[in-house]
Structure formats: C-alpha cells, structure tokens
mmCIF file of C-alpha atoms and ligand atoms in Angstrom:
data_model
loop_
_atom_site.group_PDB
_atom_site.id
_atom_site.type_symbol
_atom_site.label_atom_id
_atom_site.label_comp_id
_atom_site.label_asym_id
_atom_site.label_seq_id
_atom_site.Cartn_x
_atom_site.Cartn_y
_atom_site.Cartn_z
ATOM 1 C CA MET A 100 213.246 -166.498 18.826
ATOM 2 C CA PRO A 101 210.639 -164.450 20.753
ATOM 3 C CA ASN A 102 210.295 -160.840 19.811
ATOM 4 C CA THR A 103 211.367 -159.152 23.076
ATOM 5 C CA ASN A 104 210.112 -155.732 21.976
ATOM 6 C CA TYR A 105 206.682 -157.165 21.449
ATOM 7 C CA MET A 106 206.831 -158.999 24.810
ATOM 8 C CA MET A 107 207.925 -155.811 26.547
ATOM 9 C CA SER A 108 205.094 -153.863 25.089
ATOM 10 C CA LEU A 109 202.589 -156.498 26.195
ATOM 11 C CA VAL A 110 203.826 -156.236 29.778
ATOM 12 C CA ASP A 111 203.801 -152.451 29.465
ATOM 13 C CA ARG A 112 200.285 -152.424 28.119
ATOM 14 C CA GLU A 113 199.024 -154.775 30.789
ATOM 15 C CA GLN A 114 200.689 -152.645 33.474
ATOM 16 C CA MET A 115 199.070 -149.480 32.112
ATOM 17 C CA GLN A 116 195.690 -151.208 31.926
ATOM 18 C CA GLY A 117 196.043 -152.353 35.556
ATOM 19 C CA LEU A 118 196.894 -148.806 36.641
ATOM 20 C CA GLU A 119 193.978 -147.334 34.704
ATOM 21 C CA ASN A 120 191.559 -149.840 36.235
ATOM 22 C CA ILE A 121 192.773 -148.944 39.730
ATOM 23 C CA ARG A 122 192.389 -145.233 38.970
ATOM 24 C CA GLU A 123 188.818 -145.844 37.785
ATOM 25 C CA PHE A 124 188.156 -147.785 40.994
ATOM 26 C CA LEU A 125 189.436 -144.819 43.046
ATOM 27 C CA LYS A 126 187.140 -142.485 41.127
ATOM 28 C CA ILE A 127 183.975 -144.469 41.828
ATOM 29 C CA ARG A 128 184.746 -145.182 45.474
ATOM 30 C CA THR A 129 184.568 -142.555 48.196
ATOM 31 C CA SER A 130 186.803 -141.936 51.209
ATOM 32 C CA TYR A 131 183.898 -143.168 53.312
ATOM 33 C CA ASP A 132 184.184 -146.601 51.654
ATOM 34 C CA VAL A 133 187.678 -147.021 53.104
ATOM 35 C CA LEU A 134 186.380 -146.886 56.670
ATOM 36 C CA PRO A 135 185.772 -150.157 58.472
ATOM 37 C CA LEU A 136 182.212 -150.950 59.596
ATOM 38 C CA SER A 137 183.032 -149.999 63.126
ATOM 39 C CA PHE A 138 185.883 -147.832 64.323
ATOM 40 C CA ARG A 139 186.745 -145.506 67.149
ATOM 41 C CA LEU A 140 187.929 -141.956 66.800
ATOM 42 C CA ILE A 141 189.874 -140.093 69.451
ATOM 43 C CA VAL A 142 189.647 -136.339 69.015
ATOM 44 C CA LEU A 143 191.760 -134.102 71.252
ATOM 45 C CA ASP A 144 190.733 -130.686 72.524
ATOM 46 C CA THR A 145 193.274 -127.974 71.707
ATOM 47 C CA ASP A 146 193.196 -126.925 75.394
ATOM 48 C CA LEU A 147 194.903 -130.188 76.336
ATOM 49 C CA LEU A 148 198.520 -130.035 77.528
ATOM 50 C CA ILE A 149 200.936 -131.408 74.922
ATOM 51 C CA ARG A 150 202.438 -133.584 77.646
ATOM 52 C CA LYS A 151 199.037 -135.178 78.305
ATOM 53 C CA SER A 152 198.339 -135.697 74.617
ATOM 54 C CA LEU A 153 201.441 -137.898 74.419
ATOM 55 C CA ALA A 154 200.168 -140.096 77.229
ATOM 56 C CA ILE A 155 196.761 -140.414 75.527
ATOM 57 C CA LEU A 156 198.252 -141.436 72.186
ATOM 58 C CA ILE A 157 200.461 -144.034 73.864
ATOM 59 C CA GLN A 158 197.681 -145.417 76.070
ATOM 60 C CA ASN A 159 195.446 -145.845 73.047
ATOM 61 C CA GLY A 160 198.099 -147.214 70.735
ATOM 62 C CA ILE A 161 197.594 -144.462 68.144
ATOM 63 C CA VAL A 162 200.074 -142.074 66.515
ATOM 64 C CA SER A 163 197.850 -139.175 65.487
ATOM 65 C CA ALA A 164 194.517 -137.548 66.332
ATOM 66 C CA PRO A 165 192.309 -134.807 64.921
ATOM 67 C CA LEU A 166 192.193 -131.622 66.997
ATOM 68 C CA TRP A 167 189.068 -129.806 68.059
ATOM 69 C CA ASP A 168 188.839 -126.159 69.025
ATOM 70 C CA SER A 169 185.986 -126.180 71.532
ATOM 71 C CA HIS A 170 185.936 -122.352 71.729
ATOM 72 C CA LYS A 171 185.063 -122.119 68.044
ATOM 73 C CA SER A 172 183.420 -125.556 67.834
ATOM 74 C CA ALA A 173 185.602 -126.257 64.823
ATOM 75 C CA PHE A 174 188.054 -128.808 63.492
ATOM 76 C CA ALA A 175 191.571 -127.521 64.172
ATOM 77 C CA GLY A 176 193.876 -129.784 62.195
ATOM 78 C CA LEU A 177 195.626 -133.062 62.798
ATOM 79 C CA LEU A 178 198.107 -133.846 65.558
ATOM 80 C CA THR A 179 200.902 -136.070 64.204
ATOM 81 C CA SER A 180 204.426 -137.127 65.087
ATOM 82 C CA THR A 181 205.650 -134.088 63.120
ATOM 83 C CA ASP A 182 204.189 -131.847 65.854
ATOM 84 C CA TYR A 183 206.190 -133.681 68.510
ATOM 85 C CA ILE A 184 209.290 -133.436 66.362
ATOM 86 C CA ASN A 185 208.665 -129.675 66.239
ATOM 87 C CA VAL A 186 208.503 -129.632 70.044
ATOM 88 C CA VAL A 187 211.841 -131.474 70.127
ATOM 89 C CA GLN A 188 213.339 -128.888 67.792
ATOM 90 C CA TYR A 189 211.987 -126.118 69.994
ATOM 91 C CA TYR A 190 213.618 -127.783 72.980
ATOM 92 C CA CYS A 191 216.934 -127.980 71.070
ATOM 93 C CA GLN A 192 216.763 -124.280 70.194
ATOM 94 C CA TYR A 193 215.560 -123.136 73.627
ATOM 95 C CA PRO A 194 216.769 -125.774 76.150
ATOM 96 C CA ASP A 195 216.338 -123.347 79.062
ATOM 97 C CA ARG A 196 212.573 -123.205 78.370
ATOM 98 C CA LEU A 197 211.950 -126.826 79.362
ATOM 99 C CA GLY A 198 209.597 -125.651 82.136
ATOM 100 C CA ASP A 199 207.464 -123.808 79.572
ATOM 101 C CA ILE A 200 207.317 -126.838 77.280
ATOM 102 C CA ASP A 201 205.718 -128.751 80.122
ATOM 103 C CA GLN A 202 202.906 -126.192 80.201
ATOM 104 C CA PHE A 203 202.329 -125.912 76.439
ATOM 105 C CA ARG A 204 198.877 -126.785 75.198
ATOM 106 C CA LEU A 205 198.016 -128.223 71.801
ATOM 107 C CA SER A 206 196.728 -124.777 70.847
ATOM 108 C CA GLY A 207 200.335 -123.588 71.219
ATOM 109 C CA LEU A 208 201.677 -125.870 68.462
ATOM 110 C CA ARG A 209 201.393 -123.094 65.870
ATOM 111 C CA GLU A 210 203.444 -120.788 68.120
ATOM 112 C CA ILE A 211 206.093 -123.503 68.350
ATOM 113 C CA GLU A 212 206.183 -123.759 64.543
ATOM 114 C CA LYS A 213 206.671 -119.994 64.338
ATOM 115 C CA ALA A 214 209.398 -119.979 67.001
ATOM 116 C CA ILE A 215 211.454 -122.624 65.189
ATOM 117 C CA GLY A 216 210.779 -121.125 61.751
ATOM 118 C CA VAL A 217 208.773 -124.028 60.351
ATOM 119 C CA GLN A 218 206.250 -123.296 57.628
ATOM 120 C CA PRO A 219 202.841 -124.171 59.165
ATOM 121 C CA LEU A 220 201.143 -127.063 57.405
ATOM 122 C CA GLU A 221 197.901 -126.270 55.652
ATOM 123 C CA THR A 222 194.906 -127.575 57.625
ATOM 124 C CA ILE A 223 193.627 -129.949 54.981
ATOM 125 C CA SER A 224 190.613 -132.214 55.058
ATOM 126 C CA VAL A 225 188.293 -133.903 52.578
ATOM 127 C CA HIS A 226 184.590 -134.609 52.557
ATOM 128 C CA PRO A 227 183.980 -138.327 53.168
ATOM 129 C CA MET A 228 181.584 -138.684 50.233
ATOM 130 C CA LYS A 229 183.967 -137.212 47.650
ATOM 131 C CA PRO A 230 185.791 -139.670 45.355
ATOM 132 C CA LEU A 231 188.724 -141.393 46.979
ATOM 133 C CA TYR A 232 190.793 -140.331 43.973
ATOM 134 C CA GLU A 233 190.485 -136.705 45.144
ATOM 135 C CA ALA A 234 191.684 -137.576 48.636
ATOM 136 C CA CYS A 235 194.713 -139.338 47.106
ATOM 137 C CA ARG A 236 195.551 -136.364 44.880
ATOM 138 C CA THR A 237 195.264 -134.003 47.843
ATOM 139 C CA MET A 238 197.570 -136.231 49.872
ATOM 140 C CA LEU A 239 200.196 -136.306 47.131
ATOM 141 C CA LYS A 240 199.964 -132.561 46.573
ATOM 142 C CA THR A 241 200.366 -131.664 50.236
ATOM 143 C CA ARG A 242 202.677 -134.605 51.045
ATOM 144 C CA ALA A 243 200.289 -135.512 53.875
ATOM 145 C CA ARG A 244 200.471 -139.140 54.952
ATOM 146 C CA ARG A 245 197.018 -138.976 56.504
ATOM 147 C CA ILE A 246 193.976 -136.825 55.890
ATOM 148 C CA PRO A 247 190.941 -136.117 58.097
ATOM 149 C CA LEU A 248 187.450 -136.662 56.736
ATOM 150 C CA VAL A 249 185.327 -133.687 57.725
ATOM 151 C CA ASP A 250 181.570 -133.419 57.153
ATOM 152 C CA VAL A 251 179.022 -130.802 58.160
ATOM 153 C CA ASP A 252 176.362 -131.717 60.707
ATOM 154 C CA ASP A 253 172.926 -131.259 59.086
ATOM 155 C CA GLU A 254 171.305 -130.070 62.303
ATOM 156 C CA THR A 255 173.887 -127.694 63.692
ATOM 157 C CA GLY A 256 175.592 -126.732 60.442
ATOM 158 C CA ARG A 257 178.899 -127.265 62.230
ATOM 159 C CA GLU A 258 181.944 -129.202 61.117
ATOM 160 C CA MET A 259 182.187 -132.789 62.248
ATOM 161 C CA VAL A 260 185.302 -134.956 62.061
ATOM 162 C CA VAL A 261 184.243 -138.387 60.814
ATOM 163 C CA SER A 262 187.582 -140.186 60.736
ATOM 164 C CA VAL A 263 191.110 -140.015 59.377
ATOM 165 C CA ILE A 264 192.345 -142.020 56.406
ATOM 166 C CA THR A 265 195.991 -142.823 55.864
ATOM 167 C CA GLN A 266 198.054 -143.763 52.816
ATOM 168 C CA TYR A 267 198.379 -147.161 54.426
ATOM 169 C CA ARG A 268 194.557 -147.623 54.630
ATOM 170 C CA ILE A 269 194.089 -146.478 51.036
ATOM 171 C CA LEU A 270 196.744 -148.806 49.632
ATOM 172 C CA LYS A 271 195.322 -151.669 51.695
ATOM 173 C CA PHE A 272 191.864 -150.864 50.309
ATOM 174 C CA ILE A 273 193.237 -150.894 46.754
ATOM 175 C CA ALA A 274 195.146 -154.132 47.366
ATOM 176 C CA VAL A 275 192.212 -155.976 48.947
ATOM 177 C CA ASN A 276 189.647 -154.933 46.344
ATOM 178 C CA ASN A 277 191.764 -155.032 43.198
ATOM 179 C CA GLU A 278 193.572 -158.339 43.180
ATOM 180 C CA HIS A 279 192.462 -158.823 39.549
ATOM 181 C CA ASN A 280 194.104 -155.491 38.672
ATOM 182 C CA THR A 281 197.223 -155.664 40.830
ATOM 183 C CA VAL A 282 198.192 -159.005 39.185
ATOM 184 C CA MET A 283 198.567 -156.990 35.982
ATOM 185 C CA LEU A 284 201.384 -154.935 37.528
ATOM 186 C CA LYS A 285 204.222 -157.217 36.460
ATOM 187 C CA LYS A 286 207.011 -154.701 36.107
ATOM 188 C CA SER A 287 209.765 -154.755 38.681
ATOM 189 C CA VAL A 288 210.701 -152.067 41.165
ATOM 190 C CA ARG A 289 213.871 -151.495 39.127
ATOM 191 C CA GLU A 290 212.010 -151.189 35.818
ATOM 192 C CA ILE A 291 209.575 -148.586 37.087
ATOM 193 C CA GLY A 292 212.137 -146.792 39.266
ATOM 194 C CA LEU A 293 209.934 -147.075 42.345
ATOM 195 C CA GLY A 294 211.409 -145.427 45.452
ATOM 196 C CA THR A 295 214.563 -143.507 46.305
ATOM 197 C CA TYR A 296 218.083 -144.817 45.652
ATOM 198 C CA THR A 297 220.326 -141.799 45.957
ATOM 199 C CA ASN A 298 221.221 -139.594 48.883
ATOM 200 C CA LEU A 299 219.794 -142.168 51.318
ATOM 201 C CA GLN A 300 219.833 -141.010 54.914
ATOM 202 C CA THR A 301 220.899 -143.699 57.378
ATOM 203 C CA ALA A 302 221.993 -143.995 60.993
ATOM 204 C CA GLY A 303 223.743 -146.554 63.204
ATOM 205 C CA MET A 304 222.349 -148.290 66.300
ATOM 206 C CA GLY A 305 224.698 -146.289 68.515
ATOM 207 C CA ASP A 306 223.723 -142.892 67.070
ATOM 208 C CA SER A 307 221.481 -140.706 69.195
ATOM 209 C CA VAL A 308 217.736 -140.424 68.698
ATOM 210 C CA LEU A 309 218.252 -136.702 68.277
ATOM 211 C CA SER A 310 220.566 -137.214 65.301
ATOM 212 C CA ALA A 311 217.905 -139.365 63.588
ATOM 213 C CA ILE A 312 215.299 -136.666 64.264
ATOM 214 C CA HIS A 313 217.560 -134.042 62.714
ATOM 215 C CA LEU A 314 217.962 -136.198 59.595
ATOM 216 C CA MET A 315 214.199 -136.579 59.283
ATOM 217 C CA VAL A 316 213.625 -132.836 59.625
ATOM 218 C CA GLU A 317 216.437 -131.810 57.306
ATOM 219 C CA HIS A 318 215.449 -134.222 54.536
ATOM 220 C CA ASN A 319 211.692 -134.208 55.048
ATOM 221 C CA ILE A 320 211.517 -137.981 55.461
ATOM 222 C CA SER A 321 209.606 -140.089 57.952
ATOM 223 C CA ALA A 322 212.070 -142.928 58.469
ATOM 224 C CA VAL A 323 215.786 -143.580 58.678
ATOM 225 C CA PRO A 324 217.114 -147.083 58.018
ATOM 226 C CA ILE A 325 219.547 -148.298 60.665
ATOM 227 C CA VAL A 326 222.580 -149.981 59.149
ATOM 228 C CA ASP A 327 225.850 -151.497 60.368
ATOM 229 C CA ALA A 328 229.307 -150.478 59.195
ATOM 230 C CA ASN A 329 228.874 -152.608 56.057
ATOM 231 C CA ASN A 330 225.525 -151.069 55.157
ATOM 232 C CA HIS A 331 223.590 -154.182 56.219
ATOM 233 C CA VAL A 332 220.071 -153.199 57.228
ATOM 234 C CA LEU A 333 219.383 -153.833 60.929
ATOM 235 C CA ASN A 334 216.167 -151.892 61.531
ATOM 236 C CA VAL A 335 214.414 -148.636 60.751
ATOM 237 C CA PHE A 336 213.757 -145.639 63.023
ATOM 238 C CA GLU A 337 210.435 -144.002 62.215
ATOM 239 C CA ALA A 338 209.006 -140.582 63.067
ATOM 240 C CA VAL A 339 206.391 -142.306 65.247
ATOM 241 C CA ASP A 340 209.209 -143.824 67.359
ATOM 242 C CA VAL A 341 209.828 -140.313 68.706
ATOM 243 C CA ILE A 342 206.557 -140.389 70.672
ATOM 244 C CA PRO A 343 207.596 -142.912 73.376
ATOM 245 C CA CYS A 344 211.008 -141.240 73.623
ATOM 246 C CA ILE A 345 209.553 -137.982 74.978
ATOM 247 C CA LYS A 346 206.505 -139.266 76.814
ATOM 248 C CA GLY A 347 207.721 -138.447 80.331
ATOM 249 C CA GLY A 348 208.762 -134.938 79.304
ATOM 250 C CA VAL A 349 212.356 -136.074 79.806
ATOM 251 C CA TYR A 350 214.001 -134.620 76.761
ATOM 252 C CA GLU A 351 217.477 -135.754 77.831
ATOM 253 C CA GLU A 352 216.410 -139.221 76.701
ATOM 254 C CA LEU A 353 216.784 -137.968 73.160
ATOM 255 C CA GLN A 354 220.513 -138.225 73.673
ATOM 256 C CA SER A 355 220.181 -141.967 74.218
ATOM 257 C CA SER A 356 220.944 -144.365 71.416
ATOM 258 C CA ILE A 357 218.579 -145.451 68.661
ATOM 259 C CA GLY A 358 219.156 -149.035 69.822
ATOM 260 C CA GLU A 359 217.739 -148.171 73.259
ATOM 261 C CA ALA A 360 214.791 -146.315 71.757
ATOM 262 C CA LEU A 361 213.904 -149.203 69.462
ATOM 263 C CA SER A 362 213.824 -151.564 72.417
ATOM 264 C CA LYS A 363 210.851 -149.539 73.716
ATOM 265 C CA ARG A 364 208.671 -150.323 70.739
ATOM 266 C CA ALA A 365 205.244 -151.793 71.413
ATOM 267 C CA GLU A 366 205.172 -155.575 71.488
ATOM 268 C CA ASP A 367 202.867 -155.710 68.495
ATOM 269 C CA PHE A 368 205.305 -153.749 66.305
ATOM 270 C CA PRO A 369 204.839 -155.407 62.918
ATOM 271 C CA GLY A 370 208.551 -155.440 62.035
ATOM 272 C CA ILE A 371 210.287 -154.076 58.996
ATOM 273 C CA TYR A 372 209.541 -155.104 55.440
ATOM 274 C CA THR A 373 212.173 -155.513 52.783
ATOM 275 C CA CYS A 374 212.124 -156.228 49.082
ATOM 276 C CA SER A 375 214.592 -156.468 46.231
ATOM 277 C CA GLU A 376 214.810 -154.321 43.124
ATOM 278 C CA ASP A 377 213.725 -157.362 41.120
ATOM 279 C CA ASP A 378 210.452 -157.719 43.005
ATOM 280 C CA ARG A 379 207.431 -156.883 40.922
ATOM 281 C CA LEU A 380 204.778 -154.363 41.871
ATOM 282 C CA ASP A 381 202.177 -157.151 42.070
ATOM 283 C CA SER A 382 204.180 -158.848 44.830
ATOM 284 C CA ILE A 383 204.473 -155.527 46.668
ATOM 285 C CA PHE A 384 200.686 -155.244 46.553
ATOM 286 C CA ASP A 385 200.540 -158.788 47.934
ATOM 287 C CA THR A 386 202.610 -157.653 50.907
ATOM 288 C CA VAL A 387 200.363 -154.612 51.383
ATOM 289 C CA ARG A 388 197.313 -156.901 51.224
ATOM 290 C CA LYS A 389 198.638 -159.254 53.894
ATOM 291 C CA SER A 390 200.684 -157.086 56.253
ATOM 292 C CA ARG A 391 200.818 -153.832 58.163
ATOM 293 C CA VAL A 392 203.513 -152.401 55.953
ATOM 294 C CA HIS A 393 204.325 -148.687 56.138
ATOM 295 C CA ARG A 394 207.418 -148.698 53.940
ATOM 296 C CA LEU A 395 209.684 -151.196 52.208
ATOM 297 C CA ILE A 396 213.423 -151.185 52.524
ATOM 298 C CA VAL A 397 215.083 -152.264 49.308
ATOM 299 C CA ILE A 398 218.038 -154.561 49.930
ATOM 300 C CA ASP A 399 220.439 -156.589 47.789
ATOM 301 C CA ASP A 400 221.108 -160.349 48.078
ATOM 302 C CA ASP A 401 223.446 -159.662 50.987
ATOM 303 C CA SER A 402 220.879 -157.569 52.967
ATOM 304 C CA ARG A 403 222.710 -154.348 52.173
ATOM 305 C CA LEU A 404 220.661 -151.195 51.797
ATOM 306 C CA ARG A 405 219.796 -150.246 48.208
ATOM 307 C CA GLY A 406 216.817 -147.921 48.573
ATOM 308 C CA MET A 407 213.594 -146.909 50.290
ATOM 309 C CA ILE A 408 210.055 -147.289 48.993
ATOM 310 C CA SER A 409 207.542 -145.266 50.957
ATOM 311 C CA LEU A 410 203.784 -145.598 50.631
ATOM 312 C CA SER A 411 203.745 -142.169 48.995
ATOM 313 C CA ASP A 412 206.081 -143.497 46.268
ATOM 314 C CA ILE A 413 203.632 -146.328 45.554
ATOM 315 C CA LEU A 414 200.576 -144.072 45.661
ATOM 316 C CA MET A 415 202.248 -141.553 43.391
ATOM 317 C CA TYR A 416 203.157 -144.217 40.844
ATOM 318 C CA VAL A 417 199.687 -145.762 40.910
ATOM 319 C CA LEU A 418 197.941 -142.414 40.480
ATOM 320 C CA LEU A 419 200.215 -140.477 38.219
ATOM 321 C CA TYR A 420 202.428 -142.698 36.092
ATOM 322 C CA GLY A 421 201.701 -142.138 32.416
ATOM 323 C CA GLU A 422 199.397 -139.212 33.129
ATOM 324 C CA GLU A 423 199.853 -136.060 31.087
ATOM 325 C CA ASN A 424 203.407 -134.696 31.390
ATOM 326 C CA ASP A 425 204.332 -137.890 33.253
ATOM 327 C CA ALA A 426 203.678 -135.799 36.339
ATOM 328 C CA VAL A 427 205.176 -138.044 38.999
ATOM 329 C CA SER A 428 206.223 -135.229 41.284
ATOM 330 C CA PRO A 429 204.342 -133.593 44.154
ATOM 331 C CA ASP A 430 204.672 -130.151 42.561
ATOM 332 C CA ALA A 431 202.968 -131.352 39.449
ATOM 333 C CA VAL A 432 199.932 -132.907 41.133
HETATM 334 P P1 AMP B 229 208.295 -140.712 53.399
HETATM 335 O O1 AMP B 229 208.943 -139.820 54.346
HETATM 336 O O2 AMP B 229 208.451 -142.131 53.778
HETATM 337 O O3 AMP B 229 206.898 -140.355 53.033
HETATM 338 O O4 AMP B 229 209.130 -140.527 52.066
HETATM 339 C C1 AMP B 229 209.230 -139.317 51.357
HETATM 340 C C2 AMP B 229 210.177 -139.504 50.185
HETATM 341 O O5 AMP B 229 211.512 -139.661 50.694
HETATM 342 C C3 AMP B 229 209.902 -140.757 49.370
HETATM 343 O O6 AMP B 229 210.117 -140.473 48.000
HETATM 344 C C4 AMP B 229 210.914 -141.779 49.858
HETATM 345 O O7 AMP B 229 211.329 -142.688 48.880
HETATM 346 C C5 AMP B 229 212.063 -140.905 50.319
HETATM 347 N N1 AMP B 229 212.741 -141.448 51.508
HETATM 348 C C6 AMP B 229 212.179 -142.105 52.549
HETATM 349 N N2 AMP B 229 213.109 -142.416 53.481
HETATM 350 C C7 AMP B 229 214.307 -141.950 53.019
HETATM 351 C C8 AMP B 229 215.648 -141.955 53.517
HETATM 352 N N3 AMP B 229 215.946 -142.509 54.689
HETATM 353 N N4 AMP B 229 216.609 -141.371 52.757
HETATM 354 C C9 AMP B 229 216.303 -140.781 51.585
HETATM 355 N N5 AMP B 229 215.070 -140.747 51.060
HETATM 356 C C10 AMP B 229 214.065 -141.311 51.748
#
C-alpha cells in the first residue's frame, strides 16, 4: 500500500519548489521585461473633462490611463474604473449636481473622493528597471490591480510615464515563461484554499447596475457574479462594465438592469472563465497562459457558484505562501 503521507509530502515539496523558482524568476526580471516589444500608451491630461475621458477610453478600447499634470509637468496618478465608480457615488449623493458633474475635469477627481468620504488612493508607481518582484509586492500591499512604471528623463530630470503593468500581464508573463515551474504546482484549488468562498456577493440579471456598483464599493471587490434563483452562474458584472454605462453622461441608465448593461459589452469580450475546486493550480496557469482571464468563477458540477478566484488571490499565493509568518494577507505584505 502506498504511503500517502510520503506522497503528500512529495507533492507539497514539489509545489514549494515550483513557487520558489517562480519567486526567483520574479527577482531577476524587471517590470520592463513584462512590456511587449511595441506598445502604445495613452496618457490623459488632468485638465480633460471627465466626460471626455470616458469617450477616449471607450474609443481606444482601454479601461485605464495614467494622468499627467501639465502645469507641474508631473505624473498625477492612474485613472481607473474606480474613479468612475466614485463619480457615480457622487451622483447618488448629490443628484441635483448633475450639471456640475458634466463640467468636472480629471483634476477634480480628488475633490469627488473628498465629497463622498473616500480615502484617496496613494499615487503609487514603480521604476521599470526594479525587480518585478518589488512591483508585485507593492501591488499586493496597496491592493492595486495595475501599477504605472515611472522613470526620470535623463535630459530634463522630469518624471516620465513608461507604461502600466497589470496583475493580468504579470501572471501571463509568469505563465508563459515558467511552464517548467508551473507544472510543479499540482495541488488543487481546494487544497491550497485559493480564492474566496464565504460571504460571496452576487446579483441577478434583473437587478440594477447601481445595486451591483454599491456591492462592489461596499465590499471592495471588482466583480459580482450574476446568478439565477438556483445560484447557477450566468455571467459576471465587472467594475470596467460601469464605463459604457455612463459614457453619455446619462446617469439614469444606472437604474437599468445588469442584463441590459451586459448586452453593451464590446464584441471581443473574452467571456467568463470558470473552474472547479478540484482543478489544480497548474491547470489554472494553463488557462492564464492561453486566455485573457481576469478572474475565475469557481463552480460545482451543476454550474452553481462556489467561489471567486481573483488574479490578486493567485498573485498573493504565488508570492507569499510559505513565507515567514505565512503572510498571505495584504496587511502583512
Ligand atoms: P478583486 O476585487 O477581484 O481583486 O478581489 C478582491 C478579493 O475579493 C479577492 O480575495 C477575491 O477572492 C474576493 N472577491 C472577488 N469577488 C468577490 C465577490 N463577488 N464576493 C466576495 N468576494 C469576492
């Protein structure tokens, strides 16, 4: 009869070795290495009207952009879907100020945060030539899903935004360059407790977009799975789905149903990705390698919702599992 304890420890040891190899890889690669050979970067001036910034993001098929303060010639943070969600909250608190919202500029986003009582996010950035490991740790610490790479121009001595890297890009980079290490990650989602399984926030197709936004704000999450009355997963509403909903400055549309909003998704929307609790981490890395996956919805054999695995859950496990104090929590990074 095989000694199961011994077999377990072999799998455990191989898993730990795979994780350590990936961590070493992240320490010898830089954030710059993650960038493709050629890429475009759209930087928005903080004098731009918020309304216009929405149109630019949509036209260019992007969901965030670094901001530039041309008065100070300095990097001024990152515009993301969270900023638009803040504008929505402002609208909910001050509906009679809709006319003002139309005239708000990106420089006014901090005022909006103050008005709705949101703690302003730290303006974080990393130097492109620093180890990628550092960028990952900073992301986990600040809970940022994307981080701008900021360098200093040799000639002018001024800041220069090089690009933005996302958790998605980093995990893709790990997956593509570490197939020999990710095959060592044979433990299942259930065994390593990857993701969230309690207090899951869900919505129905007929619920309003606004209710989904409130759930995201209240629980600090970037996606809400859409389920039917029997908890079967139908779709997922993501923070980035808010952008097309408010593009015309018509905030009443937020009262429309999630079903209607999802029908406005771009044609190249990659779809939702699911997995089971028995899937192994190596197969999750396979999915990351091959697809544009931003989160995995954990379902049972009957397609009922079991849990959510976000890219930050995967990154946190890969970076921190087994580290001193088993510090798999943002506070401990
Ligand atoms: P994310 O917002 O995707 O970066 O996820 C942040 C944390 O919340 C992760 O630990 C996720 O597992 C968890 N999470 C994501 N979506 C949900 C949800 N709908 N309900 C509860 N927890 C979630």
